[in-house]
Amino acid sequence: MEKKTFVTLEQVRDMVKKYPTPFHLYDEKGIRENVRKLKQAFSWNKGYKEYFAIKATPNPYIMQILKEEGVGADCSSYTELLLSEAVGLVGDDIMFSSNVTPREDFELAVKLGSIINFDDITHIDFFEKIADFPETISCRYNPGGDFILENQIMDSPQEAKYGFTREQLREGFLKLKEKGVKHFGIHAFLASNTVTEEYYPALAKILFETAVELKEETGVHIAFINLSGGVGIPYRPEEEPNDILAIGEGVRQAFEEVLVPAGMSDVAIYTELGRFVLAPYGCLVTQAIHEKHTYKEYIGLDACAANLMRPAMYGSYHHITVLGKEDKPLDYKYDVTGGLCENNDKFAINRMLPKIDMGDYLVIHDTGAHGFSMGYNYNGKLRSAEVLLKENGETQLIRRAETPEDYFITLDLENFK
Ligand SMILES: *Cc1c(COP(=O)(O)O)cnc(C)c1O
């Protein structure tokens, strides 16, 4: 599939008068349409709810849009909880799926009335010293081994630090039941960025079967199954996007097959999608500021890995469009780089692109999730602004760019005067 930008050169020329590049830009219309489709895919399930993984895009304006669409928040830290509270997402609108959880984080999660998802059996005793057990508690499951789909190893849960073993789930549920917990959830995240419609249905089947067994073994009421994140997006043009309606239908079939005959048709399905919900509806807008001709052809941008870490960290592909040159032949081979003193600061290596001239605006696609949020300050680089392209075509600054004052705010430079 051809990858198109949701913004034109004209619009960007207008935007840069107000917001200098680089900045992350989000598409409100795309976000809303996508979430509506997600909800439609699971509309067969009465209790369905999406808890957006805040870590993907921790911006209150984005969270507000999602909230208006009925989406809650999946938080894993103290500040993510505060962010959630700030936009009025509290109580069972928060799923607290943390790990290696500090005491203060549990305290705040309890204060806000969040649904707590324990990552480990030892957290039960840890938690007991902090607060009374709520009526509803979730536990994260790690089945171990390799997770295989269509004869392919998708991931290795046995190597993952998360979750209870199967035996610990049984033990944990019994212990929590004894402490007065009435309703239970089961959560698992077994593979990331899956570009296949089989992942969620396969995961659902595992969790549904486990739920039936656990109900028999422990006699507890299973209230929800949380399929967590992991539904991916086509970063590459040759990849097919996931059909979320087909995914929802696959989960429905597993539900009918496993839970309904067990008399468990009241189980709610929860998701914690970050990438699927937001990645395609954000992009990094940046300008070419240098060209370099040595052993290779380089284009240097005003953005760097501090603005988008995925290529440097995972070698991830992010599609690049040179605005205004969409129809030009891709007859130049470039490394597209940022200015960090790190040779992995490359947004693209050996990428075929149209001829790039200094001053051209480039759009780096699919940065709406795990983009800005993974940013950092290495080399004293400052975090960029975030801008919202609203449904009515207007733009809104939803986070200003950092200034040197922000960078120095944790230091007392006065001592060096
Ligand atoms: C990161 C994360 C998610 C979201 O993952 P995506 O890849 O963005 O779908 C959901 N749940 C938990 C617990 C996570 O850590």
PDB file of N, CA, C and O in Angstrom, residues 365-389:
ATOM      1  N   HIS A 365       6.794   9.052   9.038  1.00  0.00           N
ATOM      2  CA  HIS A 365       5.455   8.520   9.321  1.00  0.00           C
ATOM      3  C   HIS A 365       5.377   7.740  10.632  1.00  0.00           C
ATOM      4  O   HIS A 365       6.382   7.250  11.137  1.00  0.00           O
ATOM      5  N   ASP A 366       4.136   7.576  11.088  1.00  0.00           N
ATOM      6  CA  ASP A 366       3.790   6.602  12.138  1.00  0.00           C
ATOM      7  C   ASP A 366       4.529   6.851  13.456  1.00  0.00           C
ATOM      8  O   ASP A 366       5.001   5.917  14.108  1.00  0.00           O
ATOM      9  N   THR A 367       4.592   8.129  13.839  1.00  0.00           N
ATOM     10  CA  THR A 367       5.258   8.452  15.113  1.00  0.00           C
ATOM     11  C   THR A 367       4.246   8.775  16.212  1.00  0.00           C
ATOM     12  O   THR A 367       4.615   9.281  17.261  1.00  0.00           O
ATOM     13  N   GLY A 368       2.961   8.478  15.945  1.00  0.00           N
ATOM     14  CA  GLY A 368       1.916   8.853  16.907  1.00  0.00           C
ATOM     15  C   GLY A 368       1.959   8.080  18.216  1.00  0.00           C
ATOM     16  O   GLY A 368       1.401   8.515  19.215  1.00  0.00           O
ATOM     17  N   ALA A 369       2.612   6.920  18.203  1.00  0.00           N
ATOM     18  CA  ALA A 369       2.763   6.137  19.438  1.00  0.00           C
ATOM     19  C   ALA A 369       4.227   5.762  19.577  1.00  0.00           C
ATOM     20  O   ALA A 369       4.888   5.442  18.580  1.00  0.00           O
ATOM     21  N   HIS A 370       4.721   5.762  20.798  1.00  0.00           N
ATOM     22  CA  HIS A 370       6.123   5.414  21.067  1.00  0.00           C
ATOM     23  C   HIS A 370       7.070   6.288  20.235  1.00  0.00           C
ATOM     24  O   HIS A 370       8.117   5.838  19.773  1.00  0.00           O
ATOM     25  N   GLY A 371       6.650   7.511  19.973  1.00  0.00           N
ATOM     26  CA  GLY A 371       7.457   8.461  19.201  1.00  0.00           C
ATOM     27  C   GLY A 371       8.003   9.522  20.136  1.00  0.00           C
ATOM     28  O   GLY A 371       9.044   9.329  20.784  1.00  0.00           O
ATOM     29  N   PHE A 372       7.267  10.637  20.254  1.00  0.00           N
ATOM     30  CA  PHE A 372       7.663  11.699  21.179  1.00  0.00           C
ATOM     31  C   PHE A 372       7.969  11.127  22.561  1.00  0.00           C
ATOM     32  O   PHE A 372       8.931  11.533  23.221  1.00  0.00           O
ATOM     33  N   SER A 373       7.141  10.166  22.998  1.00  0.00           N
ATOM     34  CA  SER A 373       7.208   9.705  24.392  1.00  0.00           C
ATOM     35  C   SER A 373       8.525   9.019  24.727  1.00  0.00           C
ATOM     36  O   SER A 373       8.911   8.953  25.892  1.00  0.00           O
ATOM     37  N   MET A 374       9.218   8.492  23.739  1.00  0.00           N
ATOM     38  CA  MET A 374      10.501   7.851  24.030  1.00  0.00           C
ATOM     39  C   MET A 374      11.648   8.854  23.928  1.00  0.00           C
ATOM     40  O   MET A 374      12.816   8.475  24.007  1.00  0.00           O
ATOM     41  N   GLY A 375      11.308  10.109  23.744  1.00  0.00           N
ATOM     42  CA  GLY A 375      12.324  11.146  23.561  1.00  0.00           C
ATOM     43  C   GLY A 375      13.229  11.300  24.768  1.00  0.00           C
ATOM     44  O   GLY A 375      12.890  10.914  25.883  1.00  0.00           O
ATOM     45  N   TYR A 376      14.383  11.864  24.543  1.00  0.00           N
ATOM     46  CA  TYR A 376      15.348  12.026  25.630  1.00  0.00           C
ATOM     47  C   TYR A 376      16.214  13.245  25.322  1.00  0.00           C
ATOM     48  O   TYR A 376      16.047  13.891  24.285  1.00  0.00           O
ATOM     49  N   ASN A 377      17.128  13.545  26.215  1.00  0.00           N
ATOM     50  CA  ASN A 377      17.888  14.793  26.121  1.00  0.00           C
ATOM     51  C   ASN A 377      19.370  14.590  25.849  1.00  0.00           C
ATOM     52  O   ASN A 377      20.182  15.461  26.151  1.00  0.00           O
ATOM     53  N   TYR A 378      19.725  13.456  25.298  1.00  0.00           N
ATOM     54  CA  TYR A 378      21.140  13.178  25.026  1.00  0.00           C
ATOM     55  C   TYR A 378      21.742  14.290  24.163  1.00  0.00           C
ATOM     56  O   TYR A 378      21.065  14.863  23.307  1.00  0.00           O
ATOM     57  N   ASN A 379      23.018  14.556  24.381  1.00  0.00           N
ATOM     58  CA  ASN A 379      23.707  15.636  23.650  1.00  0.00           C
ATOM     59  C   ASN A 379      23.070  17.003  23.906  1.00  0.00           C
ATOM     60  O   ASN A 379      23.247  17.942  23.134  1.00  0.00           O
ATOM     61  N   GLY A 380      22.276  17.108  24.987  1.00  0.00           N
ATOM     62  CA  GLY A 380      21.623  18.377  25.264  1.00  0.00           C
ATOM     63  C   GLY A 380      20.571  18.754  24.234  1.00  0.00           C
ATOM     64  O   GLY A 380      20.185  19.924  24.112  1.00  0.00           O
ATOM     65  N   LYS A 381      20.091  17.765  23.489  1.00  0.00           N
ATOM     66  CA  LYS A 381      19.023  18.048  22.519  1.00  0.00           C
ATOM     67  C   LYS A 381      17.710  18.250  23.262  1.00  0.00           C
ATOM     68  O   LYS A 381      17.459  17.586  24.275  1.00  0.00           O
ATOM     69  N   LEU A 382      16.906  19.116  22.772  1.00  0.00           N
ATOM     70  CA  LEU A 382      15.659  19.461  23.455  1.00  0.00           C
ATOM     71  C   LEU A 382      14.475  18.752  22.816  1.00  0.00           C
ATOM     72  O   LEU A 382      14.461  18.505  21.610  1.00  0.00           O
ATOM     73  N   ARG A 383      13.503  18.423  23.643  1.00  0.00           N
ATOM     74  CA  ARG A 383      12.298  17.774  23.111  1.00  0.00           C
ATOM     75  C   ARG A 383      11.503  18.771  22.265  1.00  0.00           C
ATOM     76  O   ARG A 383      11.451  19.958  22.567  1.00  0.00           O
ATOM     77  N   SER A 384      10.878  18.258  21.245  1.00  0.00           N
ATOM     78  CA  SER A 384      10.158  19.119  20.303  1.00  0.00           C
ATOM     79  C   SER A 384       8.760  19.444  20.819  1.00  0.00           C
ATOM     80  O   SER A 384       8.311  18.914  21.832  1.00  0.00           O
ATOM     81  N   ALA A 385       8.074  20.279  20.064  1.00  0.00           N
ATOM     82  CA  ALA A 385       6.662  20.554  20.339  1.00  0.00           C
ATOM     83  C   ALA A 385       5.808  19.402  19.823  1.00  0.00           C
ATOM     84  O   ALA A 385       6.269  18.555  19.043  1.00  0.00           O
ATOM     85  N   GLU A 386       4.542  19.367  20.298  1.00  0.00           N
ATOM     86  CA  GLU A 386       3.517  18.488  19.720  1.00  0.00           C
ATOM     87  C   GLU A 386       2.362  19.379  19.278  1.00  0.00           C
ATOM     88  O   GLU A 386       1.936  20.281  20.017  1.00  0.00           O
ATOM     89  N   VAL A 387       1.889  19.127  18.085  1.00  0.00           N
ATOM     90  CA  VAL A 387       0.844  19.965  17.481  1.00  0.00           C
ATOM     91  C   VAL A 387      -0.312  19.055  17.074  1.00  0.00           C
ATOM     92  O   VAL A 387      -0.102  17.952  16.570  1.00  0.00           O
ATOM     93  N   LEU A 388      -1.528  19.543  17.308  1.00  0.00           N
ATOM     94  CA  LEU A 388      -2.725  18.775  16.926  1.00  0.00           C
ATOM     95  C   LEU A 388      -3.352  19.401  15.684  1.00  0.00           C
ATOM     96  O   LEU A 388      -3.614  20.608  15.659  1.00  0.00           O
ATOM     97  N   LEU A 389      -3.547  18.588  14.653  1.00  0.00           N
ATOM     98  CA  LEU A 389      -4.321  19.020  13.489  1.00  0.00           C
ATOM     99  C   LEU A 389      -5.759  18.631  13.781  1.00  0.00           C
ATOM    100  O   LEU A 389      -6.095  17.453  13.845  1.00  0.00           O
TER     101      LEU A 389
END
